[in-house]
PDB file of C-alpha atoms and ligand atoms in Angstrom:
ATOM      1  CA  UNK A   1      35.282  17.191 -67.768  1.00  0.00           C
ATOM      2  CA  UNK A   2      32.496  14.936 -67.739  1.00  0.00           C
ATOM      3  CA  UNK A   3      32.293  11.444 -67.690  1.00  0.00           C
ATOM      4  CA  UNK A   4      30.390   8.692 -67.942  1.00  0.00           C
ATOM      5  CA  UNK A   5      31.533   4.829 -66.680  1.00  0.00           C
ATOM      6  CA  UNK A   6      30.038   1.460 -67.993  1.00  0.00           C
ATOM      7  CA  UNK A   7      30.210  -1.942 -66.671  1.00  0.00           C
ATOM      8  CA  UNK A   8      27.983  -4.027 -64.971  1.00  0.00           C
ATOM      9  CA  UNK A   9      27.586  -4.448 -61.083  1.00  0.00           C
ATOM     10  CA  UNK A  10      31.176  -5.487 -60.034  1.00  0.00           C
ATOM     11  CA  UNK A  11      33.061  -4.127 -62.648  1.00  0.00           C
ATOM     12  CA  UNK A  12      34.671  -1.631 -60.564  1.00  0.00           C
ATOM     13  CA  UNK A  13      32.905   1.545 -61.731  1.00  0.00           C
ATOM     14  CA  UNK A  14      32.372   3.045 -58.063  1.00  0.00           C
ATOM     15  CA  UNK A  15      36.347   2.097 -57.220  1.00  0.00           C
ATOM     16  CA  UNK A  16      37.470   3.740 -60.389  1.00  0.00           C
ATOM     17  CA  UNK A  17      35.352   6.457 -60.221  1.00  0.00           C
ATOM     18  CA  UNK A  18      36.416   7.071 -56.348  1.00  0.00           C
ATOM     19  CA  UNK A  19      39.901   7.493 -57.585  1.00  0.00           C
ATOM     20  CA  UNK A  20      39.149   9.470 -60.441  1.00  0.00           C
ATOM     21  CA  UNK A  21      37.115  12.025 -58.507  1.00  0.00           C
ATOM     22  CA  UNK A  22      40.685  12.367 -56.114  1.00  0.00           C
ATOM     23  CA  UNK A  23      42.858  12.971 -59.040  1.00  0.00           C
ATOM     24  CA  UNK A  24      41.303  15.150 -61.484  1.00  0.00           C
ATOM     25  CA  UNK A  25      38.941  16.949 -58.918  1.00  0.00           C
ATOM     26  CA  UNK A  26      35.565  15.905 -60.582  1.00  0.00           C
ATOM     27  CA  UNK A  27      32.641  14.749 -58.672  1.00  0.00           C
ATOM     28  CA  UNK A  28      31.163  11.051 -58.724  1.00  0.00           C
ATOM     29  CA  UNK A  29      27.649  10.901 -59.306  1.00  0.00           C
ATOM     30  CA  UNK A  30      26.665   7.446 -58.715  1.00  0.00           C
ATOM     31  CA  UNK A  31      22.771   6.975 -58.821  1.00  0.00           C
ATOM     32  CA  UNK A  32      22.917   3.702 -57.215  1.00  0.00           C
ATOM     33  CA  UNK A  33      24.631   5.544 -53.513  1.00  0.00           C
ATOM     34  CA  UNK A  34      21.843   8.507 -54.609  1.00  0.00           C
ATOM     35  CA  UNK A  35      18.875   6.061 -54.190  1.00  0.00           C
ATOM     36  CA  UNK A  36      20.388   4.275 -50.982  1.00  0.00           C
ATOM     37  CA  UNK A  37      20.865   7.623 -49.403  1.00  0.00           C
ATOM     38  CA  UNK A  38      17.009   8.207 -50.708  1.00  0.00           C
ATOM     39  CA  UNK A  39      16.009   4.445 -48.934  1.00  0.00           C
ATOM     40  CA  UNK A  40      17.745   5.440 -45.762  1.00  0.00           C
ATOM     41  CA  UNK A  41      16.004   8.410 -45.440  1.00  0.00           C
ATOM     42  CA  UNK A  42      12.413   7.103 -45.666  1.00  0.00           C
ATOM     43  CA  UNK A  43      11.753   9.999 -48.454  1.00  0.00           C
ATOM     44  CA  UNK A  44       8.867   9.900 -50.826  1.00  0.00           C
ATOM     45  CA  UNK A  45      11.290   8.304 -53.538  1.00  0.00           C
ATOM     46  CA  UNK A  46      13.221   6.077 -51.266  1.00  0.00           C
ATOM     47  CA  UNK A  47      10.213   4.210 -50.884  1.00  0.00           C
ATOM     48  CA  UNK A  48       8.919   4.081 -54.337  1.00  0.00           C
ATOM     49  CA  UNK A  49      12.561   2.591 -54.846  1.00  0.00           C
ATOM     50  CA  UNK A  50      13.462   0.257 -52.095  1.00  0.00           C
ATOM     51  CA  UNK A  51      11.715  -2.986 -53.553  1.00  0.00           C
ATOM     52  CA  UNK A  52      12.526  -2.832 -56.760  1.00  0.00           C
ATOM     53  CA  UNK A  53      16.393  -2.400 -55.920  1.00  0.00           C
ATOM     54  CA  UNK A  54      16.011  -5.148 -53.417  1.00  0.00           C
ATOM     55  CA  UNK A  55      14.732  -7.471 -56.738  1.00  0.00           C
ATOM     56  CA  UNK A  56      17.824  -6.162 -58.660  1.00  0.00           C
ATOM     57  CA  UNK A  57      15.603  -4.432 -61.226  1.00  0.00           C
ATOM     58  CA  UNK A  58      15.915  -0.976 -62.292  1.00  0.00           C
ATOM     59  CA  UNK A  59      14.082   2.181 -61.021  1.00  0.00           C
ATOM     60  CA  UNK A  60      11.581   4.158 -63.449  1.00  0.00           C
ATOM     61  CA  UNK A  61      13.472   6.125 -65.630  1.00  0.00           C
ATOM     62  CA  UNK A  62      11.256   9.494 -64.870  1.00  0.00           C
ATOM     63  CA  UNK A  63      12.412   9.259 -61.372  1.00  0.00           C
ATOM     64  CA  UNK A  64      16.043   8.531 -61.939  1.00  0.00           C
ATOM     65  CA  UNK A  65      16.271  11.423 -64.688  1.00  0.00           C
ATOM     66  CA  UNK A  66      14.580  14.105 -62.181  1.00  0.00           C
ATOM     67  CA  UNK A  67      17.161  12.905 -59.484  1.00  0.00           C
ATOM     68  CA  UNK A  68      20.299  13.421 -61.680  1.00  0.00           C
ATOM     69  CA  UNK A  69      19.143  16.442 -63.590  1.00  0.00           C
ATOM     70  CA  UNK A  70      18.964  17.825 -59.618  1.00  0.00           C
ATOM     71  CA  UNK A  71      22.201  16.767 -58.981  1.00  0.00           C
ATOM     72  CA  UNK A  72      23.767  18.438 -61.899  1.00  0.00           C
ATOM     73  CA  UNK A  73      22.402  21.816 -61.309  1.00  0.00           C
ATOM     74  CA  UNK A  74      24.245  21.527 -58.055  1.00  0.00           C
ATOM     75  CA  UNK A  75      27.303  23.785 -57.582  1.00  0.00           C
ATOM     76  CA  UNK A  76      30.006  20.873 -56.779  1.00  0.00           C
ATOM     77  CA  UNK A  77      29.713  19.969 -60.283  1.00  0.00           C
ATOM     78  CA  UNK A  78      30.388  23.004 -62.186  1.00  0.00           C
ATOM     79  CA  UNK A  79      33.663  21.907 -63.292  1.00  0.00           C
ATOM     80  CA  UNK A  80      32.725  18.421 -64.543  1.00  0.00           C
ATOM     81  CA  UNK A  81      31.436  14.736 -62.948  1.00  0.00           C
ATOM     82  CA  UNK A  82      31.755  11.119 -63.607  1.00  0.00           C
ATOM     83  CA  UNK A  83      28.484   9.279 -64.071  1.00  0.00           C
ATOM     84  CA  UNK A  84      28.464   6.127 -62.292  1.00  0.00           C
ATOM     85  CA  UNK A  85      25.194   3.707 -62.690  1.00  0.00           C
ATOM     86  CA  UNK A  86      23.505   6.587 -65.451  1.00  0.00           C
ATOM     87  CA  UNK A  87      22.159   6.159 -67.955  1.00  0.00           C
ATOM     88  CA  UNK A  88      21.190   2.459 -67.667  1.00  0.00           C
ATOM     89  CA  UNK A  89      18.481   2.025 -70.271  1.00  0.00           C
ATOM     90  CA  UNK A  90      18.239   4.144 -73.811  1.00  0.00           C
ATOM     91  CA  UNK A  91      15.158   6.917 -73.107  1.00  0.00           C
ATOM     92  CA  UNK A  92      17.846   7.546 -70.047  1.00  0.00           C
ATOM     93  CA  UNK A  93      20.816   8.002 -72.403  1.00  0.00           C
ATOM     94  CA  UNK A  94      18.490  10.244 -74.398  1.00  0.00           C
ATOM     95  CA  UNK A  95      16.995  12.648 -71.833  1.00  0.00           C
ATOM     96  CA  UNK A  96      20.600  12.831 -70.352  1.00  0.00           C
ATOM     97  CA  UNK A  97      21.670  14.161 -73.976  1.00  0.00           C
ATOM     98  CA  UNK A  98      18.427  16.613 -73.763  1.00  0.00           C
ATOM     99  CA  UNK A  99      19.204  17.669 -70.263  1.00  0.00           C
ATOM    100  CA  UNK A 100      22.907  18.668 -71.020  1.00  0.00           C
ATOM    101  CA  UNK A 101      21.862  20.436 -74.606  1.00  0.00           C
ATOM    102  CA  UNK A 102      19.571  22.852 -72.703  1.00  0.00           C
ATOM    103  CA  UNK A 103      22.478  23.194 -69.471  1.00  0.00           C
ATOM    104  CA  UNK A 104      25.011  23.886 -72.377  1.00  0.00           C
ATOM    105  CA  UNK A 105      27.359  20.820 -71.570  1.00  0.00           C
ATOM    106  CA  UNK A 106      28.441  18.035 -73.427  1.00  0.00           C
ATOM    107  CA  UNK A 107      30.376  14.775 -72.378  1.00  0.00           C
ATOM    108  CA  UNK A 108      33.884  14.621 -73.017  1.00  0.00           C
ATOM    109  CA  UNK A 109      34.702  10.559 -72.211  1.00  0.00           C
ATOM    110  CA  UNK A 110      32.300   7.011 -72.249  1.00  0.00           C
ATOM    111  CA  UNK A 111      34.250   4.394 -70.995  1.00  0.00           C
ATOM    112  CA  UNK A 112      33.076   0.812 -70.513  1.00  0.00           C
ATOM    113  CA  UNK A 113      34.667  -1.096 -67.887  1.00  0.00           C
ATOM    114  CA  UNK A 114      34.637  -4.701 -69.749  1.00  0.00           C
ATOM    115  CA  UNK A 115      34.944  -7.785 -67.514  1.00  0.00           C
ATOM    116  CA  UNK A 116      34.038 -11.561 -67.539  1.00  0.00           C
ATOM    117  CA  UNK A 117      30.189 -12.135 -66.286  1.00  0.00           C
ATOM    118  CA  UNK A 118      31.270 -15.063 -64.127  1.00  0.00           C
ATOM    119  CA  UNK A 119      34.097 -12.866 -61.979  1.00  0.00           C
ATOM    120  CA  UNK A 120      31.167 -11.048 -61.268  1.00  0.00           C
ATOM    121  CA  UNK A 121      28.955 -13.028 -58.655  1.00  0.00           C
ATOM    122  CA  UNK A 122      32.107 -14.015 -56.613  1.00  0.00           C
ATOM    123  CA  UNK A 123      33.274 -10.093 -56.765  1.00  0.00           C
ATOM    124  CA  UNK A 124      29.910  -8.665 -55.594  1.00  0.00           C
ATOM    125  CA  UNK A 125      28.768 -11.443 -52.906  1.00  0.00           C
ATOM    126  CA  UNK A 126      31.856 -10.682 -51.070  1.00  0.00           C
ATOM    127  CA  UNK A 127      32.227  -6.840 -51.019  1.00  0.00           C
ATOM    128  CA  UNK A 128      31.800  -4.472 -48.347  1.00  0.00           C
ATOM    129  CA  UNK A 129      32.403  -0.779 -47.857  1.00  0.00           C
ATOM    130  CA  UNK A 130      33.299   1.819 -45.023  1.00  0.00           C
ATOM    131  CA  UNK A 131      30.551   3.622 -43.670  1.00  0.00           C
ATOM    132  CA  UNK A 132      33.223   6.301 -43.205  1.00  0.00           C
ATOM    133  CA  UNK A 133      34.398   7.408 -46.268  1.00  0.00           C
ATOM    134  CA  UNK A 134      33.072   4.802 -48.753  1.00  0.00           C
ATOM    135  CA  UNK A 135      36.196   2.621 -49.195  1.00  0.00           C
ATOM    136  CA  UNK A 136      35.299  -0.235 -51.236  1.00  0.00           C
ATOM    137  CA  UNK A 137      37.175  -3.917 -49.513  1.00  0.00           C
ATOM    138  CA  UNK A 138      36.420  -7.546 -50.277  1.00  0.00           C
ATOM    139  CA  UNK A 139      36.288 -10.740 -47.966  1.00  0.00           C
ATOM    140  CA  UNK A 140      38.710 -12.442 -50.458  1.00  0.00           C
ATOM    141  CA  UNK A 141      40.304 -10.273 -52.753  1.00  0.00           C
ATOM    142  CA  UNK A 142      40.686  -6.703 -50.739  1.00  0.00           C
ATOM    143  CA  UNK A 143      40.996  -7.245 -47.260  1.00  0.00           C
ATOM    144  CA  UNK A 144      41.933  -4.147 -45.080  1.00  0.00           C
ATOM    145  CA  UNK A 145      44.942  -4.077 -43.533  1.00  0.00           C
ATOM    146  CA  UNK A 146      44.012  -4.727 -40.144  1.00  0.00           C
ATOM    147  CA  UNK A 147      41.081  -6.625 -39.814  1.00  0.00           C
ATOM    148  CA  UNK A 148      37.741  -4.528 -39.079  1.00  0.00           C
ATOM    149  CA  UNK A 149      39.624  -1.325 -39.550  1.00  0.00           C
ATOM    150  CA  UNK A 150      39.349   1.294 -42.792  1.00  0.00           C
ATOM    151  CA  UNK A 151      42.562   1.497 -44.430  1.00  0.00           C
ATOM    152  CA  UNK A 152      41.572   5.205 -45.663  1.00  0.00           C
ATOM    153  CA  UNK A 153      39.953   6.771 -42.543  1.00  0.00           C
ATOM    154  CA  UNK A 154      40.339   4.604 -39.594  1.00  0.00           C
ATOM    155  CA  UNK A 155      36.554   3.419 -39.609  1.00  0.00           C
ATOM    156  CA  UNK A 156      35.423   0.756 -37.923  1.00  0.00           C
ATOM    157  CA  UNK A 157      31.798   0.467 -39.241  1.00  0.00           C
ATOM    158  CA  UNK A 158      31.464  -1.461 -42.526  1.00  0.00           C
ATOM    159  CA  UNK A 159      28.244  -2.078 -44.932  1.00  0.00           C
ATOM    160  CA  UNK A 160      27.085  -4.804 -47.079  1.00  0.00           C
ATOM    161  CA  UNK A 161      24.545  -3.769 -49.507  1.00  0.00           C
ATOM    162  CA  UNK A 162      21.055  -5.127 -49.221  1.00  0.00           C
ATOM    163  CA  UNK A 163      21.307  -6.498 -53.045  1.00  0.00           C
ATOM    164  CA  UNK A 164      24.972  -7.981 -52.970  1.00  0.00           C
ATOM    165  CA  UNK A 165      23.859 -11.410 -52.932  1.00  0.00           C
ATOM    166  CA  UNK A 166      23.733 -14.100 -55.405  1.00  0.00           C
ATOM    167  CA  UNK A 167      19.889 -13.957 -56.448  1.00  0.00           C
ATOM    168  CA  UNK A 168      19.983 -10.522 -57.138  1.00  0.00           C
ATOM    169  CA  UNK A 169      23.157 -10.207 -58.842  1.00  0.00           C
ATOM    170  CA  UNK A 170      22.129 -12.425 -61.615  1.00  0.00           C
ATOM    171  CA  UNK A 171      18.878 -10.484 -62.132  1.00  0.00           C
ATOM    172  CA  UNK A 172      21.201  -6.817 -62.611  1.00  0.00           C
ATOM    173  CA  UNK A 173      23.461  -8.740 -64.834  1.00  0.00           C
ATOM    174  CA  UNK A 174      20.585  -9.335 -67.044  1.00  0.00           C
ATOM    175  CA  UNK A 175      19.435  -6.145 -66.661  1.00  0.00           C
ATOM    176  CA  UNK A 176      23.088  -4.990 -67.643  1.00  0.00           C
ATOM    177  CA  UNK A 177      22.981  -7.042 -70.868  1.00  0.00           C
ATOM    178  CA  UNK A 178      19.418  -6.131 -71.631  1.00  0.00           C
ATOM    179  CA  UNK A 179      18.839  -3.158 -71.112  1.00  0.00           C
ATOM    180  CA  UNK A 180      21.789  -1.232 -70.507  1.00  0.00           C
ATOM    181  CA  UNK A 181      24.653  -2.432 -73.042  1.00  0.00           C
ATOM    182  CA  UNK A 182      22.030  -1.441 -76.145  1.00  0.00           C
ATOM    183  CA  UNK A 183      22.961   2.132 -75.444  1.00  0.00           C
ATOM    184  CA  UNK A 184      26.615   1.685 -76.614  1.00  0.00           C
ATOM    185  CA  UNK A 185      25.410   1.938 -79.991  1.00  0.00           C
ATOM    186  CA  UNK A 186      24.113   5.435 -79.067  1.00  0.00           C
ATOM    187  CA  UNK A 187      27.435   6.599 -78.157  1.00  0.00           C
ATOM    188  CA  UNK A 188      29.414   5.077 -80.535  1.00  0.00           C
ATOM    189  CA  UNK A 189      27.806   6.755 -83.191  1.00  0.00           C
ATOM    190  CA  UNK A 190      29.250   9.853 -81.403  1.00  0.00           C
ATOM    191  CA  UNK A 191      32.183   8.535 -81.453  1.00  0.00           C
ATOM    192  CA  UNK A 192      32.313   8.707 -77.905  1.00  0.00           C
ATOM    193  CA  UNK A 193      32.847   4.984 -76.569  1.00  0.00           C
ATOM    194  CA  UNK A 194      36.067   3.662 -75.251  1.00  0.00           C
ATOM    195  CA  UNK A 195      37.094   0.656 -72.698  1.00  0.00           C
ATOM    196  CA  UNK A 196      39.675  -0.707 -70.516  1.00  0.00           C
ATOM    197  CA  UNK A 197      39.999  -4.232 -69.082  1.00  0.00           C
ATOM    198  CA  UNK A 198      38.423  -4.516 -66.185  1.00  0.00           C
ATOM    199  CA  UNK A 199      39.913  -8.134 -65.267  1.00  0.00           C
ATOM    200  CA  UNK A 200      43.446  -6.249 -64.910  1.00  0.00           C
ATOM    201  CA  UNK A 201      44.457  -5.126 -61.320  1.00  0.00           C
ATOM    202  CA  UNK A 202      42.740  -2.178 -59.789  1.00  0.00           C
ATOM    203  CA  UNK A 203      46.283  -0.140 -60.028  1.00  0.00           C
ATOM    204  CA  UNK A 204      46.111  -1.258 -64.053  1.00  0.00           C
ATOM    205  CA  UNK A 205      42.361  -0.485 -64.740  1.00  0.00           C
ATOM    206  CA  UNK A 206      43.265   3.203 -63.230  1.00  0.00           C
ATOM    207  CA  UNK A 207      46.273   3.509 -65.412  1.00  0.00           C
ATOM    208  CA  UNK A 208      43.992   2.396 -68.480  1.00  0.00           C
ATOM    209  CA  UNK A 209      41.757   4.727 -67.892  1.00  0.00           C
ATOM    210  CA  UNK A 210      43.885   7.716 -67.089  1.00  0.00           C
ATOM    211  CA  UNK A 211      45.880   7.003 -70.334  1.00  0.00           C
ATOM    212  CA  UNK A 212      42.116   7.464 -72.044  1.00  0.00           C
ATOM    213  CA  UNK A 213      41.455  10.986 -70.228  1.00  0.00           C
ATOM    214  CA  UNK A 214      44.867  12.173 -71.205  1.00  0.00           C
TER     215      UNK A 214
HETATM  216  P1  LIG B 301      24.004   0.250 -58.577  1.00  0.00           P
HETATM  217  O1  LIG B 301      24.766   1.289 -56.786  1.00  0.00           O
HETATM  218  O2  LIG B 301      24.915   0.857 -59.681  1.00  0.00           O
HETATM  219  O3  LIG B 301      24.183  -1.244 -58.533  1.00  0.00           O
HETATM  220  O4  LIG B 301      22.355   0.417 -58.495  1.00  0.00           O
HETATM  221  C1  LIG B 301      21.879  -0.383 -57.074  1.00  0.00           C
HETATM  222  C2  LIG B 301      20.165  -0.192 -57.766  1.00  0.00           C
HETATM  223  O5  LIG B 301      20.003   1.394 -57.868  1.00  0.00           O
HETATM  224  C3  LIG B 301      20.435  -0.851 -59.178  1.00  0.00           C
HETATM  225  O6  LIG B 301      20.027  -2.181 -59.488  1.00  0.00           O
HETATM  226  C4  LIG B 301      18.781  -0.345 -59.858  1.00  0.00           C
HETATM  227  O7  LIG B 301      17.557  -1.109 -58.918  1.00  0.00           O
HETATM  228  C5  LIG B 301      19.209   1.020 -58.927  1.00  0.00           C
HETATM  229  N1  LIG B 301      19.668   1.991 -60.216  1.00  0.00           N
HETATM  230  C6  LIG B 301      21.037   2.733 -59.665  1.00  0.00           C
HETATM  231  N2  LIG B 301      21.010   3.515 -61.064  1.00  0.00           N
HETATM  232  C7  LIG B 301      19.954   3.347 -61.852  1.00  0.00           C
HETATM  233  C8  LIG B 301      19.540   3.964 -63.024  1.00  0.00           C
HETATM  234  N3  LIG B 301      20.162   4.866 -63.492  1.00  0.00           N
HETATM  235  N4  LIG B 301      18.293   3.432 -63.277  1.00  0.00           N
HETATM  236  C9  LIG B 301      17.702   2.544 -62.947  1.00  0.00           C
HETATM  237  N5  LIG B 301      17.641   2.124 -61.400  1.00  0.00           N
HETATM  238  C10 LIG B 301      19.126   2.185 -61.299  1.00  0.00           C
END
């Protein structure tokens, strides 16, 4: 199964994608995670992306498209994948279509996680994740059961993203509405667009998603 998840920053794409990865055995491809790994490794791509990401803007399409095309060719993607954070612009959506056609693949589902923008700033500014397994937490809405210890893997090191601050969040939300939302008509025309209520509890969102995926 090949799936695209849409939603503004804070909508829960990463959380839901990790759950689908476990239940459906398909790999989560987060372009944000891939770029953060490039930044941490100090690669050429990471150096190009760092400042753009810290400002909340979008990394140039050609860099992202090349990165995702290489990733899809890897062995672990052969049973399917969840695209989380890609495509984010019309040229990326068109390049994805062409790239998949060339590889003889197709997208099965496109799901938008619908949320209220106002709630996203609060969600994003309080979030952090486990360095060991990537499990996501929140200062207010989802604290680890034991303070400072990951519920999933017992890890004790956590990270907050450099771009999860109030100023950058508003630029990221604006980028989503101006550059990403216009792609929906492209997928609507293909009859692929579906949506879930992302303001519901995390488990309820997963249930809605599973109902769509069958
Ligand atoms: P995310 O983790 O999806 O919120 O992405 C974090 C940041 O990485 C974004 O604010 C962008 O700067 C960059 N980024 C991630 N995915 C893309 C993409 N598909 N196109 C352009 N920039 C991206």
